[in-house]
Each structure stands twice: as C-alpha cells, then as structure tokens.
PDB file of C-alpha atoms in Angstrom:
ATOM      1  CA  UNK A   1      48.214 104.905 -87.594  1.00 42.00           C
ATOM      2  CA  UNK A   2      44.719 105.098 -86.675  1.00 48.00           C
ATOM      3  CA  UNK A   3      42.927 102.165 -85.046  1.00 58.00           C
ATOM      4  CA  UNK A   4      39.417 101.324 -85.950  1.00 76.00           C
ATOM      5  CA  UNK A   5      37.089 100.790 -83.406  1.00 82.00           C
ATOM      6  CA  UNK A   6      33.534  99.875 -82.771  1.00 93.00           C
ATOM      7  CA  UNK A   7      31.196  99.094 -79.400  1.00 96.00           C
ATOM      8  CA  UNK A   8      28.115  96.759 -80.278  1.00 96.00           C
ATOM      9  CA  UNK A   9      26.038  93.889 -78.677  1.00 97.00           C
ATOM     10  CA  UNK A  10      27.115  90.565 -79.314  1.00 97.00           C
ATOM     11  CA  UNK A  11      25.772  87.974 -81.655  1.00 94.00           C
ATOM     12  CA  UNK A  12      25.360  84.487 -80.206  1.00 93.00           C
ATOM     13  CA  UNK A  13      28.066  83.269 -82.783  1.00 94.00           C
ATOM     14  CA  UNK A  14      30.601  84.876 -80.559  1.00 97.00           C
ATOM     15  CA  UNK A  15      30.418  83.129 -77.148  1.00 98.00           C
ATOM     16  CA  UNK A  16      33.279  81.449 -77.583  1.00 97.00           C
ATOM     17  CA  UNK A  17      35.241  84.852 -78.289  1.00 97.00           C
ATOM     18  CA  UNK A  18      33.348  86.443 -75.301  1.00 98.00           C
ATOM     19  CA  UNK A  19      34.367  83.076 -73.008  1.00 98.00           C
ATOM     20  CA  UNK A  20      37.860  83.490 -73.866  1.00 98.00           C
ATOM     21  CA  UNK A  21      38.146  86.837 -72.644  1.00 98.00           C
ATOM     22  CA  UNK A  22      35.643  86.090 -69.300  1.00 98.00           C
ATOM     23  CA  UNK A  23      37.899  82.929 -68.750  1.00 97.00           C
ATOM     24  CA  UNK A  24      41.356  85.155 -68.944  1.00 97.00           C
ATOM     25  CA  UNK A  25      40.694  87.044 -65.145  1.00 97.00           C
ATOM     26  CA  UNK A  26      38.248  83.810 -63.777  1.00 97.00           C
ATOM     27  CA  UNK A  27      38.510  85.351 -60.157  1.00 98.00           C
ATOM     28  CA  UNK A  28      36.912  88.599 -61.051  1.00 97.00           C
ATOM     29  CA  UNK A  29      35.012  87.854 -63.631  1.00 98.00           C
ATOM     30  CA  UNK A  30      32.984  84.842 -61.850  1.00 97.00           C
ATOM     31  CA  UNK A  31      29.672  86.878 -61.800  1.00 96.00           C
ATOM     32  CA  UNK A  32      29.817  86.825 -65.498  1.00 98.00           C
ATOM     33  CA  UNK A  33      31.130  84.257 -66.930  1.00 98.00           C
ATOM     34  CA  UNK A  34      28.775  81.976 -64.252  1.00 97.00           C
ATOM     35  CA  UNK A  35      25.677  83.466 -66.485  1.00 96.00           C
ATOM     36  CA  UNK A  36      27.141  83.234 -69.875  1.00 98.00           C
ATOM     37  CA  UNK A  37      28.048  79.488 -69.439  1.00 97.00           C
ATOM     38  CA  UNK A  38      24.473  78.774 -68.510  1.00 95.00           C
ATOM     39  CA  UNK A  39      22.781  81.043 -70.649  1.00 96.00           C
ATOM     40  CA  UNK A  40      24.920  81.842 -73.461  1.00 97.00           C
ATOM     41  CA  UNK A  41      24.657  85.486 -75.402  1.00 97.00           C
ATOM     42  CA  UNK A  42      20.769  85.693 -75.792  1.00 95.00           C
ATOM     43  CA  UNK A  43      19.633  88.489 -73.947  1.00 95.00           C
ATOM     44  CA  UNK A  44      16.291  87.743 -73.045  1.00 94.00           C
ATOM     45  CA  UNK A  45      18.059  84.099 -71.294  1.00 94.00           C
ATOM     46  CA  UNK A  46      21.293  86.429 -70.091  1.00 95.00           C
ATOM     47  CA  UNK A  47      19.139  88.952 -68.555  1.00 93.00           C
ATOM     48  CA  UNK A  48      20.602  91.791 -70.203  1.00 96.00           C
ATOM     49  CA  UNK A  49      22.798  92.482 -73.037  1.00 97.00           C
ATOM     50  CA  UNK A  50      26.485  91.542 -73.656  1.00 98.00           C
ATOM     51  CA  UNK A  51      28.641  94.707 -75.453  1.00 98.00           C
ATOM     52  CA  UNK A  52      32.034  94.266 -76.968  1.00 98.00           C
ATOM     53  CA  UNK A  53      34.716  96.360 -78.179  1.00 97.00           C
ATOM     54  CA  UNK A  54      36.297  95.841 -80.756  1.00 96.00           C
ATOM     55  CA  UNK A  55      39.772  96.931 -82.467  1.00 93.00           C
ATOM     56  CA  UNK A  56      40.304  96.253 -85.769  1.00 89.00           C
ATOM     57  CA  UNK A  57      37.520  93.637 -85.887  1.00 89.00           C
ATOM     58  CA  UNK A  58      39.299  91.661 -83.269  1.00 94.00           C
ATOM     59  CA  UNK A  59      36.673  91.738 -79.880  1.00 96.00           C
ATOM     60  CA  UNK A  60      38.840  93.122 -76.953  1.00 97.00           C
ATOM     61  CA  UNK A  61      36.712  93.845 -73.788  1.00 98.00           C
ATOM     62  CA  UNK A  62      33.143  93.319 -72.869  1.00 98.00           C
ATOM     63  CA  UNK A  63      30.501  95.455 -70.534  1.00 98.00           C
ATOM     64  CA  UNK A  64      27.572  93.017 -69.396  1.00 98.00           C
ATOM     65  CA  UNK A  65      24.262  96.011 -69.090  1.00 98.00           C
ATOM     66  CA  UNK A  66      21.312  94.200 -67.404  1.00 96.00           C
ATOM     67  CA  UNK A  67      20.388  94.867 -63.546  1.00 93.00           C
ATOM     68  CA  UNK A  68      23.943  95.540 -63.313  1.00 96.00           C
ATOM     69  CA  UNK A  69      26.613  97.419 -65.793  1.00 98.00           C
ATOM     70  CA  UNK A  70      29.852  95.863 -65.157  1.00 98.00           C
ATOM     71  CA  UNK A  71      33.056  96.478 -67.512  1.00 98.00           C
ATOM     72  CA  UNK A  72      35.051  93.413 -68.228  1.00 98.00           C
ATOM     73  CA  UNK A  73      38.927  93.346 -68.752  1.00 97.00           C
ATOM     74  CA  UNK A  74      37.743  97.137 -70.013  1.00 97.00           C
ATOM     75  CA  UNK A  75      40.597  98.908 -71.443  1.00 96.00           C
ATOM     76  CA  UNK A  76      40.582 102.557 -70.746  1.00 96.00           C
ATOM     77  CA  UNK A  77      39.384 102.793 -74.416  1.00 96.00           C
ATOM     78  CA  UNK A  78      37.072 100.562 -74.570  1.00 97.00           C
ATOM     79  CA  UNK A  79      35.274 102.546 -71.229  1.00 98.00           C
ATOM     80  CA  UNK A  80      35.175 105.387 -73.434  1.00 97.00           C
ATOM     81  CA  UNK A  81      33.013 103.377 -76.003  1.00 97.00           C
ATOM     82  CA  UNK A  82      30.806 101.645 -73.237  1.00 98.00           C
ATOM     83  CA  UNK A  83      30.148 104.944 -71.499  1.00 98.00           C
ATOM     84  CA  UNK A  84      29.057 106.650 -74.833  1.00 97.00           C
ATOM     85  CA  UNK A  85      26.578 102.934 -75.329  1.00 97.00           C
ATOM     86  CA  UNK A  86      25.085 103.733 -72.243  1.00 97.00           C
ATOM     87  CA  UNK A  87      24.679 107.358 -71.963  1.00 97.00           C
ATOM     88  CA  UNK A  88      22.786 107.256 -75.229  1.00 95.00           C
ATOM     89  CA  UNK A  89      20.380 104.251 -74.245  1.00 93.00           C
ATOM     90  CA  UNK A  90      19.925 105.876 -70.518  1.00 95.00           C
ATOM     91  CA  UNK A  91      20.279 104.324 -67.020  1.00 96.00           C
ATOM     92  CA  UNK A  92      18.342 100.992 -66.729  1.00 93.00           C
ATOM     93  CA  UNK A  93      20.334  99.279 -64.191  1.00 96.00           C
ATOM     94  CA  UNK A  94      20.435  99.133 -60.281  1.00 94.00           C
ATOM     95  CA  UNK A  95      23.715  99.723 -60.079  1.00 97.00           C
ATOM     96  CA  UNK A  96      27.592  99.474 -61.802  1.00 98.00           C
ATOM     97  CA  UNK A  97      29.706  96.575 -60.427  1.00 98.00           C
ATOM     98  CA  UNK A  98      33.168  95.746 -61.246  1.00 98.00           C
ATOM     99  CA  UNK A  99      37.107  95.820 -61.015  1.00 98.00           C
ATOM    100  CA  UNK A 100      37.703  99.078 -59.382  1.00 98.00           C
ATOM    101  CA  UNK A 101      39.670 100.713 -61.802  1.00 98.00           C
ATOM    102  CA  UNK A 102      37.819 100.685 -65.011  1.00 98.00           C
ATOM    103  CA  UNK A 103      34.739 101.165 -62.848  1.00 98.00           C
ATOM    104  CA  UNK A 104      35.668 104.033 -61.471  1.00 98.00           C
ATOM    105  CA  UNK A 105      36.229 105.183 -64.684  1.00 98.00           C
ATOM    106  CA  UNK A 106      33.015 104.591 -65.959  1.00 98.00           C
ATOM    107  CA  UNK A 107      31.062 106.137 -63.390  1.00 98.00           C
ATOM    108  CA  UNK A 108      33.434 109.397 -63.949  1.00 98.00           C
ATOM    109  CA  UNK A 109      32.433 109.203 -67.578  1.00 98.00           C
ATOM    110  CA  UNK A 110      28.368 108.442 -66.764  1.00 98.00           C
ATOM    111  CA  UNK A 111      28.294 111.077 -63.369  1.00 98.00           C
ATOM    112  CA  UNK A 112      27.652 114.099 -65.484  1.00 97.00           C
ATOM    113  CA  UNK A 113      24.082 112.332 -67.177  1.00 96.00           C
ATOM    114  CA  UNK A 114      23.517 109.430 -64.672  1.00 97.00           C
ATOM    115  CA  UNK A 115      24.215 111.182 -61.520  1.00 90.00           C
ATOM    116  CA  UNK A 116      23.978 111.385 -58.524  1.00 95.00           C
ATOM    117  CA  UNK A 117      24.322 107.769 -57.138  1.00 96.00           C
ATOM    118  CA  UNK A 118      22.520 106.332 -53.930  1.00 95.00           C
ATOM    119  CA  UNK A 119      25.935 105.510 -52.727  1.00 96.00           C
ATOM    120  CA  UNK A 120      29.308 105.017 -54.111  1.00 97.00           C
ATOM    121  CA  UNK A 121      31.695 102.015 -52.721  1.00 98.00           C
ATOM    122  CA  UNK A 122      34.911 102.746 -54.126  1.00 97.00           C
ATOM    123  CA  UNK A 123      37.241 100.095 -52.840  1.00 97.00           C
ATOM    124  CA  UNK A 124      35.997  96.850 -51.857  1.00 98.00           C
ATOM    125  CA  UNK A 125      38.481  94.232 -51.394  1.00 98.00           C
ATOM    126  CA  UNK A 126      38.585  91.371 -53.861  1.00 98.00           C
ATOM    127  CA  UNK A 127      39.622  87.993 -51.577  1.00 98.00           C
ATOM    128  CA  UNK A 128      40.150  84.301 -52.462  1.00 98.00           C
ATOM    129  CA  UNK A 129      41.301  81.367 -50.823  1.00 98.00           C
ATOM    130  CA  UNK A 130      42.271  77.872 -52.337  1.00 98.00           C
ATOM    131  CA  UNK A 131      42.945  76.297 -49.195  1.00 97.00           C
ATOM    132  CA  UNK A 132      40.497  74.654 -46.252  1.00 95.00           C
ATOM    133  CA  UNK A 133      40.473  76.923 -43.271  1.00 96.00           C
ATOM    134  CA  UNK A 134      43.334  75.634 -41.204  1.00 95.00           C
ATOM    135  CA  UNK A 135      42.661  78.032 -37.902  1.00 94.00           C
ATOM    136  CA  UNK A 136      39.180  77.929 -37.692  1.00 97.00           C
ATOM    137  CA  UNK A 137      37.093  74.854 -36.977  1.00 97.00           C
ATOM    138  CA  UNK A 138      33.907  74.446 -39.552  1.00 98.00           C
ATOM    139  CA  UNK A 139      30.601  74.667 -38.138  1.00 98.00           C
ATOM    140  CA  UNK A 140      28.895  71.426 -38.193  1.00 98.00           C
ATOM    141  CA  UNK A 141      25.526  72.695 -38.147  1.00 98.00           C
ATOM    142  CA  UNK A 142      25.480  74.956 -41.114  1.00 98.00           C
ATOM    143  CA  UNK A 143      24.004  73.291 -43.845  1.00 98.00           C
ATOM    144  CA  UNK A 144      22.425  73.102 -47.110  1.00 98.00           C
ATOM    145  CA  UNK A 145      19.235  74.636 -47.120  1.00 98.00           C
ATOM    146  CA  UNK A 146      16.575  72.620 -48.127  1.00 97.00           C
ATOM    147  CA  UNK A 147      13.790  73.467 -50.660  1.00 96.00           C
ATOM    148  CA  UNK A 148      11.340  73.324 -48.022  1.00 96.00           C
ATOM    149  CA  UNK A 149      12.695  76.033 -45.880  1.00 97.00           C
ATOM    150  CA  UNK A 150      12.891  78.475 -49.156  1.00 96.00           C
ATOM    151  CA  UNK A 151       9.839  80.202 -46.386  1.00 95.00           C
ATOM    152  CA  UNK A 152      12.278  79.863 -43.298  1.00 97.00           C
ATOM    153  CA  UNK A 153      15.359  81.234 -45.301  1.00 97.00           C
ATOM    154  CA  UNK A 154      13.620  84.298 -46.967  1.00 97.00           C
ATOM    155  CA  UNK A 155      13.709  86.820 -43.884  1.00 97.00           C
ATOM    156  CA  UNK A 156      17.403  86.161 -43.312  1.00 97.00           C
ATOM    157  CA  UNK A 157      17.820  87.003 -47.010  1.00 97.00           C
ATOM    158  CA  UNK A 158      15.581  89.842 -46.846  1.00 97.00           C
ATOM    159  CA  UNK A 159      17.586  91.153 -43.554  1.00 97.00           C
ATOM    160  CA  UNK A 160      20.781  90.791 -45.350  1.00 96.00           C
ATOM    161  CA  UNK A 161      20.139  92.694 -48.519  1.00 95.00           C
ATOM    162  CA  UNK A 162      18.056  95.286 -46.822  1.00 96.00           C
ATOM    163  CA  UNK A 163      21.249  95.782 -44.603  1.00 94.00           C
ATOM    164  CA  UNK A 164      24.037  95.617 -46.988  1.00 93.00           C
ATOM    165  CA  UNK A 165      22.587  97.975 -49.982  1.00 91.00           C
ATOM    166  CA  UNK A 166      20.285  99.809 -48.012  1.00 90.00           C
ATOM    167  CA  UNK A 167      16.885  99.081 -49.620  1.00 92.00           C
ATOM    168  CA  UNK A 168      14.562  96.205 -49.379  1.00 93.00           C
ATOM    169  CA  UNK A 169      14.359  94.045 -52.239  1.00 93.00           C
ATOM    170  CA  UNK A 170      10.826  93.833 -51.794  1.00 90.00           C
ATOM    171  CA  UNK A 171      10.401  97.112 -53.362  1.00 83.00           C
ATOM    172  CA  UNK A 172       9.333  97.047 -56.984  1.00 77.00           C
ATOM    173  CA  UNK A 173       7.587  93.638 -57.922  1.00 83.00           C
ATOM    174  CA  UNK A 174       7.046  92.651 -54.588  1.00 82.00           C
ATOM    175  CA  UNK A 175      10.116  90.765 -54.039  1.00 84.00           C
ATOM    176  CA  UNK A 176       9.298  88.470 -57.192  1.00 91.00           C
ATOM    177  CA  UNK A 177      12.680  88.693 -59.094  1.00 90.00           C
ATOM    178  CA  UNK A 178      14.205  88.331 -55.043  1.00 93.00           C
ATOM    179  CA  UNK A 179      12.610  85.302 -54.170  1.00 94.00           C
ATOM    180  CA  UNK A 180      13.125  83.515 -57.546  1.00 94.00           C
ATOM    181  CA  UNK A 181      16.739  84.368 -57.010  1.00 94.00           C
ATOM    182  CA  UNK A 182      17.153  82.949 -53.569  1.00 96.00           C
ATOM    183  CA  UNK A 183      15.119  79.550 -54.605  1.00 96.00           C
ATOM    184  CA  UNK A 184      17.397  79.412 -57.544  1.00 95.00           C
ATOM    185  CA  UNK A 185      20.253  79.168 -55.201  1.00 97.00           C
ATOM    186  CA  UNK A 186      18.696  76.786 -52.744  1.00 97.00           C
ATOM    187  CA  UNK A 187      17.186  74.519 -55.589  1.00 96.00           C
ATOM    188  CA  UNK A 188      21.019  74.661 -56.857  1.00 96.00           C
ATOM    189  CA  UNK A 189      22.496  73.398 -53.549  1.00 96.00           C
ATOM    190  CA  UNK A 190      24.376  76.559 -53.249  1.00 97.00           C
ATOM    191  CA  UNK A 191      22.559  78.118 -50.068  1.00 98.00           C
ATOM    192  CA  UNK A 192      23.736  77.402 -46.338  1.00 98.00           C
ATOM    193  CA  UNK A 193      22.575  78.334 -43.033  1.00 98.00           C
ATOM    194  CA  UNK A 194      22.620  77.336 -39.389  1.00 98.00           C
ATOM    195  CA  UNK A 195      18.819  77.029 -38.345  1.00 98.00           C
ATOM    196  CA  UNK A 196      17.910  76.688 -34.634  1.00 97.00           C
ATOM    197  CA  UNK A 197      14.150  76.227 -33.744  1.00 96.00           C
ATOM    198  CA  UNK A 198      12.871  77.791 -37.066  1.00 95.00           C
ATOM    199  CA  UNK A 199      15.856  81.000 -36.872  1.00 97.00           C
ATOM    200  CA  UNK A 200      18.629  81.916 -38.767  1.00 98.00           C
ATOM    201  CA  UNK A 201      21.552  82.055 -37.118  1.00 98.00           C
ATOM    202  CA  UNK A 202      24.216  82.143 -40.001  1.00 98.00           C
ATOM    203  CA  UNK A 203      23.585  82.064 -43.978  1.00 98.00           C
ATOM    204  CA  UNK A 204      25.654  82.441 -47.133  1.00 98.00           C
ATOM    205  CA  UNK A 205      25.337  81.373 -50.749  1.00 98.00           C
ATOM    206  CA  UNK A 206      27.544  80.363 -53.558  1.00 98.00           C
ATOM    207  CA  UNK A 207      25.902  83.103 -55.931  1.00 96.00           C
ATOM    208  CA  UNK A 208      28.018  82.619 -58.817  1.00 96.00           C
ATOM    209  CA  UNK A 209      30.132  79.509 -59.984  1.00 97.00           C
ATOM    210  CA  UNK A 210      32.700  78.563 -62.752  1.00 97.00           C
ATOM    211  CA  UNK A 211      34.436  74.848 -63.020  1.00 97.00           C
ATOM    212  CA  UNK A 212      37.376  77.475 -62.021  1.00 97.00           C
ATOM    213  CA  UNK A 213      35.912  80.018 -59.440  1.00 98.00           C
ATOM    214  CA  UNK A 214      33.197  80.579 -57.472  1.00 98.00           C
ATOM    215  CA  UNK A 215      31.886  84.068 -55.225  1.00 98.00           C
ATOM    216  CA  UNK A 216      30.687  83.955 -51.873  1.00 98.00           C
ATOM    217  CA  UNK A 217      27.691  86.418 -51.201  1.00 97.00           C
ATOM    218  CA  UNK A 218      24.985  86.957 -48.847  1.00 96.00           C
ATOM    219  CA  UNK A 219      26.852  86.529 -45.414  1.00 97.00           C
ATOM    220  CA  UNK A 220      24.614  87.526 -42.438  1.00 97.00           C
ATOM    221  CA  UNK A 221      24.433  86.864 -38.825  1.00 97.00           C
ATOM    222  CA  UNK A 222      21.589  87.285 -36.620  1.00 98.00           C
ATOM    223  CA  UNK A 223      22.378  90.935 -35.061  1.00 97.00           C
ATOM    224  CA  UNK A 224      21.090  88.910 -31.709  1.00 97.00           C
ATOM    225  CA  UNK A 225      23.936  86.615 -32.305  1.00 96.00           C
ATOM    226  CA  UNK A 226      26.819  88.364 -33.565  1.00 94.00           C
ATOM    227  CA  UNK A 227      30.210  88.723 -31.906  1.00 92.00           C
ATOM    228  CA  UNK A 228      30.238  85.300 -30.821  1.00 94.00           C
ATOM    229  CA  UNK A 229      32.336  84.227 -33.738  1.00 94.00           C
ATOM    230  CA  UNK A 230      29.468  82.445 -36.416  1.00 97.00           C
ATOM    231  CA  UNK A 231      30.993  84.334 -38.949  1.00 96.00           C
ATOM    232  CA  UNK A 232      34.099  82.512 -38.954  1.00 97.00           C
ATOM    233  CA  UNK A 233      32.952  79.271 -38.752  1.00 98.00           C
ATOM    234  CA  UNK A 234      30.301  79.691 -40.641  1.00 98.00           C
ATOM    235  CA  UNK A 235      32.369  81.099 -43.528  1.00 98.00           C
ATOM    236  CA  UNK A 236      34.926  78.211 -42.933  1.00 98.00           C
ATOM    237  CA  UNK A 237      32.211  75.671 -43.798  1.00 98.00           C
ATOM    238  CA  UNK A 238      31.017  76.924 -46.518  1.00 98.00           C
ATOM    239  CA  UNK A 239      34.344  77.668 -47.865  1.00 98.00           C
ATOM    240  CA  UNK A 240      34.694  73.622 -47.341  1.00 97.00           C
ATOM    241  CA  UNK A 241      31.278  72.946 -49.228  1.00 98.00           C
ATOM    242  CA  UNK A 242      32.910  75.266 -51.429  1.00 98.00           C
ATOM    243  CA  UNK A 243      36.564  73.370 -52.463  1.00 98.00           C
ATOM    244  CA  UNK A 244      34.854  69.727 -52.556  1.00 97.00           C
ATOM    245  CA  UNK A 245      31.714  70.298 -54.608  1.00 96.00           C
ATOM    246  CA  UNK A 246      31.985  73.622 -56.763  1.00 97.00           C
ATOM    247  CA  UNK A 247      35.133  74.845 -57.968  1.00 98.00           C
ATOM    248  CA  UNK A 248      38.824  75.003 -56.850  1.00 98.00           C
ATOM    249  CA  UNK A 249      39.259  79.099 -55.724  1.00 98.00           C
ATOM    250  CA  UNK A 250      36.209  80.625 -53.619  1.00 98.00           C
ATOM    251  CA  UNK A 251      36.169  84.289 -53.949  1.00 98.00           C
ATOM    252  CA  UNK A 252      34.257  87.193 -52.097  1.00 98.00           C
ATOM    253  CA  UNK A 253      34.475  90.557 -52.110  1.00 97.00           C
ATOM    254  CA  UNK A 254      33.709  93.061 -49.271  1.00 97.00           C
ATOM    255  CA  UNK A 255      33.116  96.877 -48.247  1.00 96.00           C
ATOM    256  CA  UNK A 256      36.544  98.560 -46.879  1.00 96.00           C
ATOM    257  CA  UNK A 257      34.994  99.996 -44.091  1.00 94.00           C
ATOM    258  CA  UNK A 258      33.749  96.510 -42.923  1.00 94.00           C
ATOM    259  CA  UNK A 259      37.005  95.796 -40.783  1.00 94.00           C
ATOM    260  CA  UNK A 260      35.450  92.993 -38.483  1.00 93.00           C
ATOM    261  CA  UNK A 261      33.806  91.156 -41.600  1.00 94.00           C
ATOM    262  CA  UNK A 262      37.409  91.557 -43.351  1.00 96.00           C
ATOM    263  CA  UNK A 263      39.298  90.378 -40.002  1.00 95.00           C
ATOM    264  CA  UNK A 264      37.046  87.368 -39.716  1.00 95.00           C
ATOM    265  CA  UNK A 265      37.704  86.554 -43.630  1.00 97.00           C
ATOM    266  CA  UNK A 266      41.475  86.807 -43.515  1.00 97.00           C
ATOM    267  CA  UNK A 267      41.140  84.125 -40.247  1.00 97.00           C
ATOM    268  CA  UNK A 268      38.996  81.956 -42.460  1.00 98.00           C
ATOM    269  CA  UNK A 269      42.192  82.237 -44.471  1.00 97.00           C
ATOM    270  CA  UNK A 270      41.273  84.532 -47.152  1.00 98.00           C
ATOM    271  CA  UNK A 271      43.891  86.930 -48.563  1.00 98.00           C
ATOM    272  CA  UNK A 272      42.974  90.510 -50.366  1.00 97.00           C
ATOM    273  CA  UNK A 273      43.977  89.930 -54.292  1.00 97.00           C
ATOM    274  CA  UNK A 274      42.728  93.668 -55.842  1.00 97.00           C
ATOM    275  CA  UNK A 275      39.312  95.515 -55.502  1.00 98.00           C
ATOM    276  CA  UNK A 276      35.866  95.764 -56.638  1.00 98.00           C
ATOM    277  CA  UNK A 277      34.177  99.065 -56.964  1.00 98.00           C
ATOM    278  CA  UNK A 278      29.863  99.143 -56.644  1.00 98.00           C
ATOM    279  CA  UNK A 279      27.517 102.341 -57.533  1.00 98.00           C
ATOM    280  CA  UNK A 280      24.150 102.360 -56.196  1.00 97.00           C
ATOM    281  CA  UNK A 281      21.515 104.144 -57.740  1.00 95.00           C
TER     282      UNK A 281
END
C-alpha cells in the first residue's frame, strides 16, 4: 500500500504537534525545543523555518533550517524529503547539527550539491548528568556574569568560538548577531565565569534550556591556565547552578578527539548517552 507523504513548513497552528514530537527525545532535542517554547513557529521570531514530514497527514519528524539545519527524530524517510527541501532552496546555513545518524545521512544526501564542508565532526559524544558532582569540589568563584562585564566576558567568548569552529565570529556583521547572543545569555542568568583582576579564567553558558533539559556550551579555559584542573570544577559548578535553577538533566555534547575535555566531563560525573554529528561550511 502506498503511503502518502509530504515535506512543508509549518503553520503556527501546529506548535503543539511540533512540541510533542521536540518533547519525545528532550535530551537531544534541547537546542530546539528551547527556541520553539520561546518563540513559537513564526519564522522571522524562530530565526529560521520549521519543516515537517508528514505521512498520511499525520506530522512525523521535523528539520529546523535557519543558521543551522538540524533533523529532528528524522526518519530515514523523512531525510529523504528534507534533503530534496533543501537542495532545491540552496545552502543558507553555517552548518548541519544533529543526532549523528540521521545527520550523517543528510549530509550524504546534500554532499553531491552542498559540498565540500569546512570540516566534518562525525561523532561527538552526547553526555548528561542528573546528579551534583560527587568527586569534584565546585569552584566557589565562578559566577554569574553580570551585565556589566558583557565588555570583560566578550574576548573569552570570542577565544572560545574562534578555537572550537575555527573562524572568528566577528566575521560577517562584525560580531553583531555574536554579541547579541552572548548578552542574551548573560541578561538570562545563564553565563558563568571565574574573573581574576579583569581575566577570564573559566566560562560556560547554559545556551539552551527546557523545564526538562538544558545544554552546556561554550567551555573555555585560559590556555595560560589550563591543566591545572578549572575545567572540572568549573564544570561542576555550573552543573550545580544548573540542577537548582534551570532544569533537572544538564546535557553537553563534545568532539571525540577531545579526550582530556571528555575525561574531565565523565569526573564531573557525566556519562556518554549517544552522539551528535556537526558539518561546517
């Protein structure tokens, strides 16, 4: 019997559809669904479009396409029908984000027109805790970041991001969309650091949060300061900010190759629950 399918962008009407099937994997899907609860389906307040797929007019997975293309609980169907959405409108994001399998997928399905990537990071363990660290002692002096140090933060940020995708986020606009970002997150509470005399020693940020998950991002240590263990107990207080004030799993995910950032996390008591996958263009 033949199925009837369809790919299309969603109408606002359907958020509570589209929630259902964010809120079914609320680990890996944190990124998302931490946007749609604030924003809802409108593109233009989403930042990009929300595509479904549907079978038999019932919607079954979803591909958010803004500054990022990332599948959601994509069947290997539905990646068909979100790789033939995108080839036809063209590459407009920065980069495709997501569960590892159906990403990987994708990107097999967009190489041939959209390639060749930047980089490709094809396994980067997913990891979650529920727990306070029990074996490493919190920092006290990491922090929330206060609104008047957005200026003292920014480098740090700048360092970080520059580091871990291998272009300044400067480039562009000037850094406009960048800095809005990070002062979102520090007018949000959801920025920490450890500053010394005006430096950075440690920072992270809650970047996306649910009432049921949130996702670490943005950990960097001063390269002047690092092996002396401020990644650990940095991490370990901001996974406590983390449990009391935003939501009751912290999440992260990580680059395979990164063994000391992955050693430190596991100490921190993080455990590896399945794999992201990231293209770079």
């Amino acid at each position: 019997m033949l199925t009837q399918t369809t790919t299309r962008v969603l109408e606002p009407s359907e958020l509570g559809a589209a929630l259902a099937i964010l809120e079914s994997e609320p680990v890996a899907n944190a990124f998302v669904t931490s946007r749609v609860q604030v924003a809802g389906l409108d593109p233009w307040r989403l930042g990009g479009e929300m595509w479904g797929w549907y079978a038999e007019g019932r919607l079954r997975s979803l591909c958010y396409s803004g500054a990022n293309l990332v599948p959601i609980c994509a069947t290997p169907e539905a990646v068909r029908g979100f790789a033939d959405r995108a080839r036809r409108a063209g590459r407009r994001c920065s980069s495709i984000v997501g569960p590892a399998e159906p990403t990987a997928r994708l990107w097999e399905l967009l190489r041939p027109s959209w390639g060749p990537a930047r980089e490709v990071r094809a396994n980067q363990p997913l990891m979650v805790t529920e727990h306070p660290p029990a074996n490493v002692a919190p920092d006290p002096f990491v922090r929330r970041i206060r609104k008047d140090e957005l200026e003292t933060i920014m480098p740090a940020c700048v360092a970080m991001f520059t580091e871990e995708v291998g272009i300044s986020p400067l480039a562009g606009d000037g850094g406009l969309l960048y800095q809005a970002r990070v002062a979102e997150l520090v007018g949000a509470g959801r920025a920490f650091a450890r500053i010394e005399d005006g430096r950075v020693l440690f920072k992270a940020e809650i970047g996306a949060a649910t009432p049921r998950a949130c996702q670490i991002q943005g950990v960097w240590v001063d390269p002047a300061f690092r092996g002396q263990g401020l990644s650990e107990t940095g991490m370990a207080a901001v996974v406590r900010y983390a449990l009391a004030d935003v939501a009751p799993v912290v999440s992260l995910y990580v680059n395979d190759y990164n063994a000391p950032a992955r050693a430190a996390y596991r100490r921190v008591g993080f455990r590896e629950v399945g794999a992201f996958m990231s293209v770079l263009f």
